[in-house]
PDB file of C-alpha atoms in Angstrom:
ATOM      1  CA  MET A   1      -0.403  -0.420   0.512  1.00 69.00           C
ATOM      2  CA  THR A   2       1.514   4.248  -0.742  1.00 87.00           C
ATOM      3  CA  SER A   3       1.893   5.514   1.967  1.00 90.00           C
ATOM      4  CA  PHE A   4       4.099   7.815   4.164  1.00 94.00           C
ATOM      5  CA  HIS A   5       4.598   8.813   7.395  1.00 95.00           C
ATOM      6  CA  TYR A   6       4.347  12.420   9.987  1.00 95.00           C
ATOM      7  CA  THR A   7       5.342  13.296  12.979  1.00 95.00           C
ATOM      8  CA  THR A   8       3.348  15.832  15.048  1.00 94.00           C
ATOM      9  CA  ARG A   9       4.780  18.860  15.203  1.00 91.00           C
ATOM     10  CA  GLN A  10       1.792  20.600  18.305  1.00 89.00           C
ATOM     11  CA  PRO A  11       0.153  19.909  20.124  1.00 92.00           C
ATOM     12  CA  GLY A  12      -3.364  20.212  19.258  1.00 92.00           C
ATOM     13  CA  GLU A  13      -2.913  18.851  15.832  1.00 93.00           C
ATOM     14  CA  THR A  14      -6.347  17.032  14.574  1.00 94.00           C
ATOM     15  CA  VAL A  15      -5.516  14.813  10.981  1.00 95.00           C
ATOM     16  CA  GLU A  16      -9.044  16.395   9.899  1.00 92.00           C
ATOM     17  CA  LYS A  17      -6.867  20.022  10.202  1.00 92.00           C
ATOM     18  CA  LEU A  18      -3.161  18.372   8.391  1.00 93.00           C
ATOM     19  CA  LEU A  19      -5.544  16.839   5.610  1.00 93.00           C
ATOM     20  CA  ARG A  20      -8.378  19.710   4.533  1.00 89.00           C
ATOM     21  CA  GLU A  21      -6.389  23.104   6.226  1.00 89.00           C
ATOM     22  CA  GLN A  22      -2.663  22.382   6.438  1.00 90.00           C
ATOM     23  CA  TRP A  23      -2.394  20.324   3.482  1.00 91.00           C
ATOM     24  CA  GLN A  24      -6.270  21.393   1.618  1.00 87.00           C
ATOM     25  CA  GLY A  25      -5.634  18.192   0.223  1.00 85.00           C
ATOM     26  CA  GLY A  26      -8.257  17.250  -2.994  1.00 77.00           C
ATOM     27  CA  LYS A  27     -11.761  16.518  -1.756  1.00 81.00           C
ATOM     28  CA  LYS A  28     -12.315  12.847  -2.945  1.00 80.00           C
ATOM     29  CA  SER A  29      -8.903  11.969  -1.089  1.00 78.00           C
ATOM     30  CA  VAL A  30      -9.380  12.822   1.968  1.00 84.00           C
ATOM     31  CA  HIS A  31     -12.811  11.816   1.454  1.00 85.00           C
ATOM     32  CA  GLN A  32     -11.878   8.225   1.287  1.00 84.00           C
ATOM     33  CA  MET A  33      -8.737   8.067   3.389  1.00 88.00           C
ATOM     34  CA  ARG A  34     -11.294   9.308   5.768  1.00 89.00           C
ATOM     35  CA  MET A  35     -14.116   6.262   4.312  1.00 90.00           C
ATOM     36  CA  ASP A  36     -11.199   4.015   4.539  1.00 89.00           C
ATOM     37  CA  LYS A  37     -10.294   4.534   7.974  1.00 91.00           C
ATOM     38  CA  SER A  38      -6.210   4.614   6.103  1.00 91.00           C
ATOM     39  CA  VAL A  39      -5.170   7.502   9.335  1.00 95.00           C
ATOM     40  CA  THR A  40      -3.779   4.889  11.871  1.00 95.00           C
ATOM     41  CA  ASN A  41      -0.810   5.270  14.631  1.00 94.00           C
ATOM     42  CA  ALA A  42       2.375   3.884  15.161  1.00 91.00           C
ATOM     43  CA  GLU A  43       1.026   0.581  16.222  1.00 92.00           C
ATOM     44  CA  GLY A  44      -1.046   0.557  13.473  1.00 91.00           C
ATOM     45  CA  GLU A  45      -4.948   1.172  14.891  1.00 93.00           C
ATOM     46  CA  PRO A  46      -7.488   3.945  13.564  1.00 94.00           C
ATOM     47  CA  VAL A  47      -7.523   7.380  14.406  1.00 95.00           C
ATOM     48  CA  GLU A  48     -10.053   9.644  15.365  1.00 93.00           C
ATOM     49  CA  TRP A  49      -9.526  12.728  12.537  1.00 92.00           C
ATOM     50  CA  LYS A  50     -11.266  15.482  15.262  1.00 93.00           C
ATOM     51  CA  GLU A  51      -8.761  14.149  18.293  1.00 93.00           C
ATOM     52  CA  PRO A  52      -6.579  16.613  19.266  1.00 96.00           C
ATOM     53  CA  LEU A  53      -3.389  14.663  19.287  1.00 95.00           C
ATOM     54  CA  PRO A  54      -0.259  15.629  21.510  1.00 94.00           C
ATOM     55  CA  GLU A  55       3.576  16.241  20.120  1.00 94.00           C
ATOM     56  CA  GLY A  56       5.760  14.253  18.281  1.00 95.00           C
ATOM     57  CA  THR A  57       3.093  11.766  18.176  1.00 95.00           C
ATOM     58  CA  GLU A  58       3.648   9.598  15.801  1.00 96.00           C
ATOM     59  CA  LEU A  59       1.051   8.769  12.115  1.00 96.00           C
ATOM     60  CA  ILE A  60       0.699   6.662   8.705  1.00 96.00           C
ATOM     61  CA  PHE A  61      -1.418   7.948   6.000  1.00 95.00           C
ATOM     62  CA  GLY A  62      -2.237   4.943   4.028  1.00 91.00           C
ATOM     63  CA  PHE A  63      -3.864   5.189   0.263  1.00 89.00           C
ATOM     64  CA  ASN A  64      -5.497   1.931   0.187  1.00 84.00           C
ATOM     65  CA  GLY A  65      -5.937   0.834  -4.038  1.00 85.00           C
ATOM     66  CA  VAL A  66      -4.623   3.832  -6.144  1.00 90.00           C
ATOM     67  CA  HIS A  67      -1.918   2.561  -8.444  1.00 92.00           C
ATOM     68  CA  SER A  68      -0.636   4.591 -11.356  1.00 95.00           C
ATOM     69  CA  SER A  69      -2.422   2.922 -14.894  1.00 93.00           C
ATOM     70  CA  TYR A  70       2.042   3.045 -16.749  1.00 95.00           C
ATOM     71  CA  LYS A  71       3.210   0.069 -17.574  1.00 95.00           C
ATOM     72  CA  PRO A  72       6.091  -0.829 -15.562  1.00 96.00           C
ATOM     73  CA  GLU A  73      10.122  -1.250 -17.411  1.00 96.00           C
ATOM     74  CA  PRO A  74      13.772  -1.918 -16.490  1.00 96.00           C
ATOM     75  CA  PHE A  75      15.643   1.161 -14.694  1.00 96.00           C
ATOM     76  CA  ASP A  76      18.979   0.174 -15.826  1.00 94.00           C
ATOM     77  CA  SER A  77      18.982   4.008 -17.075  1.00 94.00           C
ATOM     78  CA  LEU A  78      16.615   6.024 -14.604  1.00 97.00           C
ATOM     79  CA  ARG A  79      18.914   8.732 -12.725  1.00 97.00           C
ATOM     80  CA  VAL A  80      17.228   9.819 -10.116  1.00 97.00           C
ATOM     81  CA  ILE A  81      18.111  13.181  -8.366  1.00 97.00           C
ATOM     82  CA  TRP A  82      16.210  13.156  -5.006  1.00 97.00           C
ATOM     83  CA  GLU A  83      13.461  11.720  -3.595  1.00 97.00           C
ATOM     84  CA  ASP A  84      11.496  11.368   0.099  1.00 96.00           C
ATOM     85  CA  GLU A  85       7.682   9.256   0.760  1.00 96.00           C
ATOM     86  CA  HIS A  86       6.141  12.467  -0.954  1.00 97.00           C
ATOM     87  CA  VAL A  87       7.817  13.424  -4.040  1.00 98.00           C
ATOM     88  CA  LEU A  88      10.584  11.508  -6.789  1.00 98.00           C
ATOM     89  CA  ALA A  89      12.970  13.865  -8.608  1.00 98.00           C
ATOM     90  CA  VAL A  90      14.771  12.250 -11.837  1.00 98.00           C
ATOM     91  CA  TYR A  91      16.508  13.230 -14.674  1.00 98.00           C
ATOM     92  CA  LYS A  92      14.039  12.861 -17.766  1.00 97.00           C
ATOM     93  CA  PRO A  93      16.689  12.698 -21.091  1.00 95.00           C
ATOM     94  CA  ALA A  94      16.199  14.660 -24.248  1.00 93.00           C
ATOM     95  CA  GLY A  95      14.306  12.653 -26.765  1.00 92.00           C
ATOM     96  CA  LEU A  96      12.147  10.479 -24.148  1.00 94.00           C
ATOM     97  CA  SER A  97       8.972  11.243 -23.979  1.00 94.00           C
ATOM     98  CA  VAL A  98       7.679  12.540 -19.922  1.00 95.00           C
ATOM     99  CA  HIS A  99       4.504   9.643 -20.726  1.00 94.00           C
ATOM    100  CA  PRO A 100       3.113   7.618 -23.443  1.00 92.00           C
ATOM    101  CA  GLU A 101       0.530   9.323 -25.924  1.00 85.00           C
ATOM    102  CA  HIS A 102      -2.189   6.352 -24.709  1.00 79.00           C
ATOM    103  CA  ALA A 103      -2.375   3.041 -22.846  1.00 72.00           C
ATOM    104  CA  PRO A 104      -0.664   1.123 -21.888  1.00 77.00           C
ATOM    105  CA  GLY A 105       2.381   2.538 -24.387  1.00 87.00           C
ATOM    106  CA  THR A 106       6.134   1.651 -23.912  1.00 92.00           C
ATOM    107  CA  GLY A 107       9.458   3.256 -24.009  1.00 94.00           C
ATOM    108  CA  THR A 108       8.877   6.386 -21.811  1.00 96.00           C
ATOM    109  CA  LEU A 109      10.427   7.601 -18.391  1.00 97.00           C
ATOM    110  CA  MET A 110       6.790   7.247 -16.588  1.00 97.00           C
ATOM    111  CA  ASN A 111       7.365   3.676 -17.476  1.00 97.00           C
ATOM    112  CA  GLU A 112      10.610   3.540 -16.059  1.00 97.00           C
ATOM    113  CA  VAL A 113       9.799   5.047 -12.978  1.00 98.00           C
ATOM    114  CA  MET A 114       7.236   2.946 -12.524  1.00 97.00           C
ATOM    115  CA  GLY A 115       9.086   0.112 -13.075  1.00 97.00           C
ATOM    116  CA  TYR A 116      11.434   1.863  -9.730  1.00 98.00           C
ATOM    117  CA  ILE A 117       8.159   2.200  -7.644  1.00 97.00           C
ATOM    118  CA  GLU A 118       7.484  -0.584  -7.648  1.00 96.00           C
ATOM    119  CA  SER A 119      11.108  -2.274  -6.982  1.00 96.00           C
ATOM    120  CA  LYS A 120       9.921  -0.259  -3.859  1.00 94.00           C
ATOM    121  CA  GLY A 121       6.564  -1.673  -2.983  1.00 92.00           C
ATOM    122  CA  GLY A 122       5.229   1.283  -4.511  1.00 93.00           C
ATOM    123  CA  THR A 123       1.378   1.820  -6.670  1.00 95.00           C
ATOM    124  CA  TYR A 124       1.144   5.618  -6.915  1.00 96.00           C
ATOM    125  CA  ALA A 125       3.594   7.279  -9.901  1.00 97.00           C
ATOM    126  CA  GLU A 126       1.799  10.738 -11.971  1.00 97.00           C
ATOM    127  CA  HIS A 127       4.442  13.673 -12.842  1.00 97.00           C
ATOM    128  CA  ILE A 128       3.720  17.480 -11.483  1.00 97.00           C
ATOM    129  CA  HIS A 129       4.885  19.269 -14.701  1.00 95.00           C
ATOM    130  CA  ARG A 130       6.345  17.979 -17.764  1.00 92.00           C
ATOM    131  CA  LEU A 131       8.500  18.671 -19.870  1.00 94.00           C
ATOM    132  CA  ASP A 132       9.248  17.972 -24.013  1.00 91.00           C
ATOM    133  CA  GLN A 133      10.482  14.999 -25.547  1.00 90.00           C
ATOM    134  CA  HIS A 134      13.523  17.287 -26.985  1.00 90.00           C
ATOM    135  CA  THR A 135      13.603  18.223 -23.784  1.00 94.00           C
ATOM    136  CA  ALA A 136      16.264  17.125 -20.550  1.00 96.00           C
ATOM    137  CA  GLY A 137      17.007  18.553 -16.491  1.00 97.00           C
ATOM    138  CA  ILE A 138      14.577  17.721 -13.593  1.00 98.00           C
ATOM    139  CA  LEU A 139      10.535  16.670 -13.089  1.00 98.00           C
ATOM    140  CA  LEU A 140       9.547  16.243  -9.965  1.00 98.00           C
ATOM    141  CA  ILE A 141       7.182  13.529  -9.249  1.00 98.00           C
ATOM    142  CA  ALA A 142       4.782  12.409  -7.216  1.00 98.00           C
ATOM    143  CA  LYS A 143       4.548   9.569  -5.051  1.00 97.00           C
ATOM    144  CA  HIS A 144       0.877   8.813  -4.035  1.00 94.00           C
ATOM    145  CA  PRO A 145      -2.259  11.383  -4.565  1.00 92.00           C
ATOM    146  CA  LEU A 146      -2.616  14.271  -1.645  1.00 93.00           C
ATOM    147  CA  ALA A 147       1.540  15.149  -2.980  1.00 95.00           C
ATOM    148  CA  LYS A 148      -0.356  15.123  -6.511  1.00 95.00           C
ATOM    149  CA  THR A 149      -3.006  17.829  -5.327  1.00 93.00           C
ATOM    150  CA  MET A 150      -1.194  19.708  -2.924  1.00 94.00           C
ATOM    151  CA  PHE A 151       2.134  19.802  -6.045  1.00 96.00           C
ATOM    152  CA  ASP A 152      -0.475  20.314  -8.601  1.00 95.00           C
ATOM    153  CA  ARG A 153      -1.766  24.024  -6.057  1.00 93.00           C
ATOM    154  CA  MET A 154       1.233  25.147  -6.195  1.00 94.00           C
ATOM    155  CA  LEU A 155       2.505  24.609 -10.214  1.00 93.00           C
ATOM    156  CA  GLU A 156      -0.148  26.996 -10.559  1.00 91.00           C
ATOM    157  CA  GLN A 157      -0.074  29.202  -7.822  1.00 93.00           C
ATOM    158  CA  ASN A 158       3.362  29.632  -9.086  1.00 91.00           C
ATOM    159  CA  GLN A 159       5.085  28.442  -6.025  1.00 95.00           C
ATOM    160  CA  ILE A 160       7.002  25.723  -7.688  1.00 96.00           C
ATOM    161  CA  GLU A 161      10.185  27.621  -8.907  1.00 96.00           C
ATOM    162  CA  ARG A 162      12.149  26.521 -12.225  1.00 96.00           C
ATOM    163  CA  TYR A 163      14.927  26.337 -13.804  1.00 97.00           C
ATOM    164  CA  TYR A 164      16.014  25.992 -17.698  1.00 98.00           C
ATOM    165  CA  THR A 165      19.341  27.085 -19.577  1.00 98.00           C
ATOM    166  CA  ALA A 166      19.444  28.062 -22.972  1.00 97.00           C
ATOM    167  CA  GLU A 167      21.446  28.373 -25.732  1.00 96.00           C
ATOM    168  CA  LEU A 168      20.403  30.363 -28.661  1.00 96.00           C
ATOM    169  CA  GLU A 169      21.466  31.566 -31.459  1.00 95.00           C
ATOM    170  CA  GLY A 170      23.298  35.582 -32.395  1.00 95.00           C
ATOM    171  CA  GLN A 171      24.002  37.900 -29.495  1.00 96.00           C
ATOM    172  CA  LEU A 172      20.811  38.461 -27.481  1.00 95.00           C
ATOM    173  CA  ARG A 173      21.111  42.096 -26.300  1.00 92.00           C
ATOM    174  CA  LYS A 174      19.771  42.576 -23.232  1.00 95.00           C
ATOM    175  CA  PRO A 175      22.105  41.102 -20.114  1.00 97.00           C
ATOM    176  CA  ARG A 176      18.870  40.302 -18.556  1.00 97.00           C
ATOM    177  CA  GLY A 177      14.668  40.719 -18.909  1.00 97.00           C
ATOM    178  CA  THR A 178      11.378  40.386 -18.868  1.00 98.00           C
ATOM    179  CA  ILE A 179       9.261  38.632 -22.619  1.00 98.00           C
ATOM    180  CA  ASN A 180       5.810  39.538 -21.097  1.00 98.00           C
ATOM    181  CA  MET A 181       4.123  37.090 -24.184  1.00 98.00           C
ATOM    182  CA  PRO A 182       1.234  34.593 -24.705  1.00 98.00           C
ATOM    183  CA  ILE A 183       0.541  32.302 -26.747  1.00 98.00           C
ATOM    184  CA  GLY A 184      -1.375  30.576 -28.419  1.00 96.00           C
ATOM    185  CA  LYS A 185      -1.259  27.499 -31.340  1.00 95.00           C
ATOM    186  CA  ASP A 186      -0.305  28.536 -34.820  1.00 94.00           C
ATOM    187  CA  ARG A 187      -3.006  27.471 -36.894  1.00 91.00           C
ATOM    188  CA  TYR A 188      -1.010  26.536 -39.921  1.00 91.00           C
ATOM    189  CA  HIS A 189       1.120  24.194 -37.296  1.00 93.00           C
ATOM    190  CA  ALA A 190      -0.281  21.313 -35.526  1.00 90.00           C
ATOM    191  CA  THR A 191       2.175  21.259 -33.102  1.00 91.00           C
ATOM    192  CA  ARG A 192       4.152  24.046 -32.739  1.00 95.00           C
ATOM    193  CA  ARG A 193       2.146  27.218 -29.992  1.00 97.00           C
ATOM    194  CA  ARG A 194       3.499  30.557 -31.230  1.00 96.00           C
ATOM    195  CA  VAL A 195       3.188  34.330 -29.985  1.00 97.00           C
ATOM    196  CA  SER A 196      -0.560  35.668 -30.231  1.00 96.00           C
ATOM    197  CA  PRO A 197      -2.954  38.070 -28.618  1.00 95.00           C
ATOM    198  CA  SER A 198      -5.260  35.481 -28.677  1.00 94.00           C
ATOM    199  CA  GLY A 199      -3.479  33.326 -27.107  1.00 96.00           C
ATOM    200  CA  GLN A 200      -2.722  32.789 -22.989  1.00 96.00           C
ATOM    201  CA  SER A 201      -0.825  34.485 -20.730  1.00 96.00           C
ATOM    202  CA  ALA A 202       2.894  33.410 -20.965  1.00 97.00           C
ATOM    203  CA  VAL A 203       5.923  34.691 -18.470  1.00 97.00           C
ATOM    204  CA  THR A 204       9.578  34.556 -19.113  1.00 98.00           C
ATOM    205  CA  HIS A 205      12.430  35.565 -16.674  1.00 98.00           C
ATOM    206  CA  PHE A 206      15.994  35.997 -18.156  1.00 98.00           C
ATOM    207  CA  LYS A 207      20.220  36.465 -18.021  1.00 98.00           C
ATOM    208  CA  VAL A 208      22.522  35.875 -19.675  1.00 98.00           C
ATOM    209  CA  LEU A 209      25.479  33.635 -18.348  1.00 98.00           C
ATOM    210  CA  GLU A 210      27.597  33.431 -21.193  1.00 97.00           C
ATOM    211  CA  ARG A 211      28.145  34.674 -23.620  1.00 97.00           C
ATOM    212  CA  LYS A 212      29.963  33.134 -27.302  1.00 95.00           C
ATOM    213  CA  PRO A 213      31.015  34.341 -30.518  1.00 94.00           C
ATOM    214  CA  ASP A 214      27.944  33.121 -32.073  1.00 93.00           C
ATOM    215  CA  THR A 215      25.513  31.842 -29.733  1.00 95.00           C
ATOM    216  CA  THR A 216      24.213  33.511 -25.733  1.00 97.00           C
ATOM    217  CA  LEU A 217      23.908  31.127 -22.882  1.00 98.00           C
ATOM    218  CA  VAL A 218      20.655  32.498 -20.651  1.00 98.00           C
ATOM    219  CA  GLU A 219      19.259  31.248 -17.731  1.00 98.00           C
ATOM    220  CA  ALA A 220      15.826  31.109 -18.512  1.00 98.00           C
ATOM    221  CA  GLN A 221      12.585  30.927 -15.039  1.00 97.00           C
ATOM    222  CA  LEU A 222       9.257  30.521 -16.291  1.00 95.00           C
ATOM    223  CA  GLU A 223       6.837  31.803 -14.492  1.00 93.00           C
ATOM    224  CA  THR A 224       4.224  30.510 -16.476  1.00 92.00           C
ATOM    225  CA  GLY A 225       4.600  27.288 -17.883  1.00 90.00           C
ATOM    226  CA  ARG A 226       3.501  26.658 -21.297  1.00 93.00           C
ATOM    227  CA  THR A 227       3.350  24.682 -24.272  1.00 92.00           C
ATOM    228  CA  HIS A 228       6.766  25.030 -24.969  1.00 96.00           C
ATOM    229  CA  GLN A 229       7.139  28.667 -24.141  1.00 97.00           C
ATOM    230  CA  ILE A 230      10.365  29.544 -24.098  1.00 97.00           C
ATOM    231  CA  ARG A 231      11.527  27.848 -27.413  1.00 97.00           C
ATOM    232  CA  VAL A 232       8.405  30.379 -28.567  1.00 97.00           C
ATOM    233  CA  HIS A 233       9.098  33.162 -26.545  1.00 98.00           C
ATOM    234  CA  PHE A 234      13.130  32.704 -27.615  1.00 98.00           C
ATOM    235  CA  ALA A 235      12.206  32.371 -31.006  1.00 97.00           C
ATOM    236  CA  HIS A 236       9.612  35.361 -31.140  1.00 97.00           C
ATOM    237  CA  LEU A 237      12.463  37.421 -30.569  1.00 97.00           C
ATOM    238  CA  GLY A 238      14.405  36.384 -33.046  1.00 96.00           C
ATOM    239  CA  HIS A 239      17.300  34.650 -30.795  1.00 97.00           C
ATOM    240  CA  PRO A 240      15.813  30.382 -31.137  1.00 96.00           C
ATOM    241  CA  VAL A 241      17.275  27.929 -29.242  1.00 96.00           C
ATOM    242  CA  VAL A 242      20.580  25.886 -31.077  1.00 94.00           C
ATOM    243  CA  GLY A 243      18.995  23.021 -33.041  1.00 92.00           C
ATOM    244  CA  ASP A 244      14.736  23.810 -32.345  1.00 93.00           C
ATOM    245  CA  GLN A 245      13.970  23.981 -36.067  1.00 91.00           C
ATOM    246  CA  LEU A 246      10.779  23.160 -34.892  1.00 92.00           C
ATOM    247  CA  TYR A 247      11.023  26.649 -34.682  1.00 93.00           C
ATOM    248  CA  GLY A 248      12.949  28.443 -37.170  1.00 90.00           C
ATOM    249  CA  SER A 249      17.570  27.308 -35.804  1.00 86.00           C
ATOM    250  CA  GLU A 250      19.496  27.380 -38.686  1.00 82.00           C
ATOM    251  CA  THR A 251      22.382  25.985 -36.862  1.00 79.00           C
ATOM    252  CA  ILE A 252      22.376  22.549 -37.512  1.00 67.00           C
ATOM    253  CA  ALA A 253      23.337  21.052 -34.529  1.00 62.00           C
ATOM    254  CA  ARG A 254      24.191  17.100 -33.849  1.00 61.00           C
ATOM    255  CA  GLY A 255      21.664  15.907 -31.269  1.00 65.00           C
ATOM    256  CA  PRO A 256      19.064  17.161 -29.617  1.00 78.00           C
ATOM    257  CA  TYR A 257      18.392  21.203 -28.921  1.00 91.00           C
ATOM    258  CA  LYS A 258      19.859  22.835 -26.145  1.00 93.00           C
ATOM    259  CA  LEU A 259      17.774  23.510 -22.909  1.00 96.00           C
ATOM    260  CA  VAL A 260      18.132  22.177 -20.140  1.00 97.00           C
ATOM    261  CA  ALA A 261      15.910  22.027 -17.265  1.00 97.00           C
ATOM    262  CA  SER A 262      18.688  22.746 -14.929  1.00 97.00           C
ATOM    263  CA  LYS A 263      16.601  23.530 -11.449  1.00 97.00           C
ATOM    264  CA  VAL A 264      13.606  23.294  -9.581  1.00 98.00           C
ATOM    265  CA  ALA A 265      13.243  25.032  -6.434  1.00 98.00           C
ATOM    266  CA  PHE A 266      10.140  24.905  -3.462  1.00 97.00           C
ATOM    267  CA  THR A 267       9.257  24.907   0.400  1.00 97.00           C
ATOM    268  CA  HIS A 268       8.233  21.641   1.043  1.00 96.00           C
ATOM    269  CA  PRO A 269       4.132  21.305   1.334  1.00 93.00           C
ATOM    270  CA  ILE A 270       4.840  18.706   4.055  1.00 93.00           C
ATOM    271  CA  THR A 271       8.601  19.323   6.101  1.00 92.00           C
ATOM    272  CA  SER A 272       8.510  23.027   4.704  1.00 92.00           C
ATOM    273  CA  GLU A 273      11.937  22.442   3.348  1.00 95.00           C
ATOM    274  CA  LEU A 274      13.433  25.016   1.201  1.00 97.00           C
ATOM    275  CA  THR A 275      14.025  22.005  -1.372  1.00 97.00           C
ATOM    276  CA  ILE A 276      16.423  23.270  -4.320  1.00 98.00           C
ATOM    277  CA  LEU A 277      17.372  20.476  -6.942  1.00 98.00           C
ATOM    278  CA  GLU A 278      20.581  21.395  -9.496  1.00 96.00           C
ATOM    279  CA  THR A 279      22.073  19.104 -11.807  1.00 92.00           C
ATOM    280  CA  GLU A 280      24.934  18.501 -11.032  1.00 74.00           C
TER     281      GLU A 280
END
């Protein structure tokens, strides 16, 4: 069974307040946990939800019958960057899709992740955000439904800082700045996006890391997470990501285009610890 441990930090905490107020768990998940009596003490006895608990009480939050649908596959090449009972951070190689397009697809990162999770006795893994197929870097994965609910909300409220390193064609004039341009679908191309007044709000902050003879290395921080956002924004400025031919790169680059999700930072919603994860 998928589960996690928690020790109360102050006198009078209740399961009800933790789940509904402090963690703001999804109504469906919280209701199911209550019906299943799946919150227990260290001895495995169900805990009354509204009973004030002494500081230091050990609780076990269980999730009966939760299973992710990804078919588990060998995970020999899976690179785990960091994990705890709630979240797994892995490195996604360029060229590998995050998840299958159709169930029960195979050959994706989530298939490998599911193999890893099952090897540890778990049954649940759902990605919190996405990376384009040819973008490498850090991907966050929830290990239980409550974590998925909390991190989805944090992502929506811009409480997960996501940084990318990109190599751009040409010399970007400004040393730092913000690109605030809405992004919508390109009516002439099924997968391409474009800057469009009728599109969704899209904001990218950037700073120059290094200037090379023909390219510029930048760090970009997402304030929003639109499809292809970094690629679209810099291409619109006339500086496409090196090798990104979908958005007009004229550089013949070996392998994938030069874009990596290099850093993720957030305050952990359960432990309250500042968590900063970076690629090596």
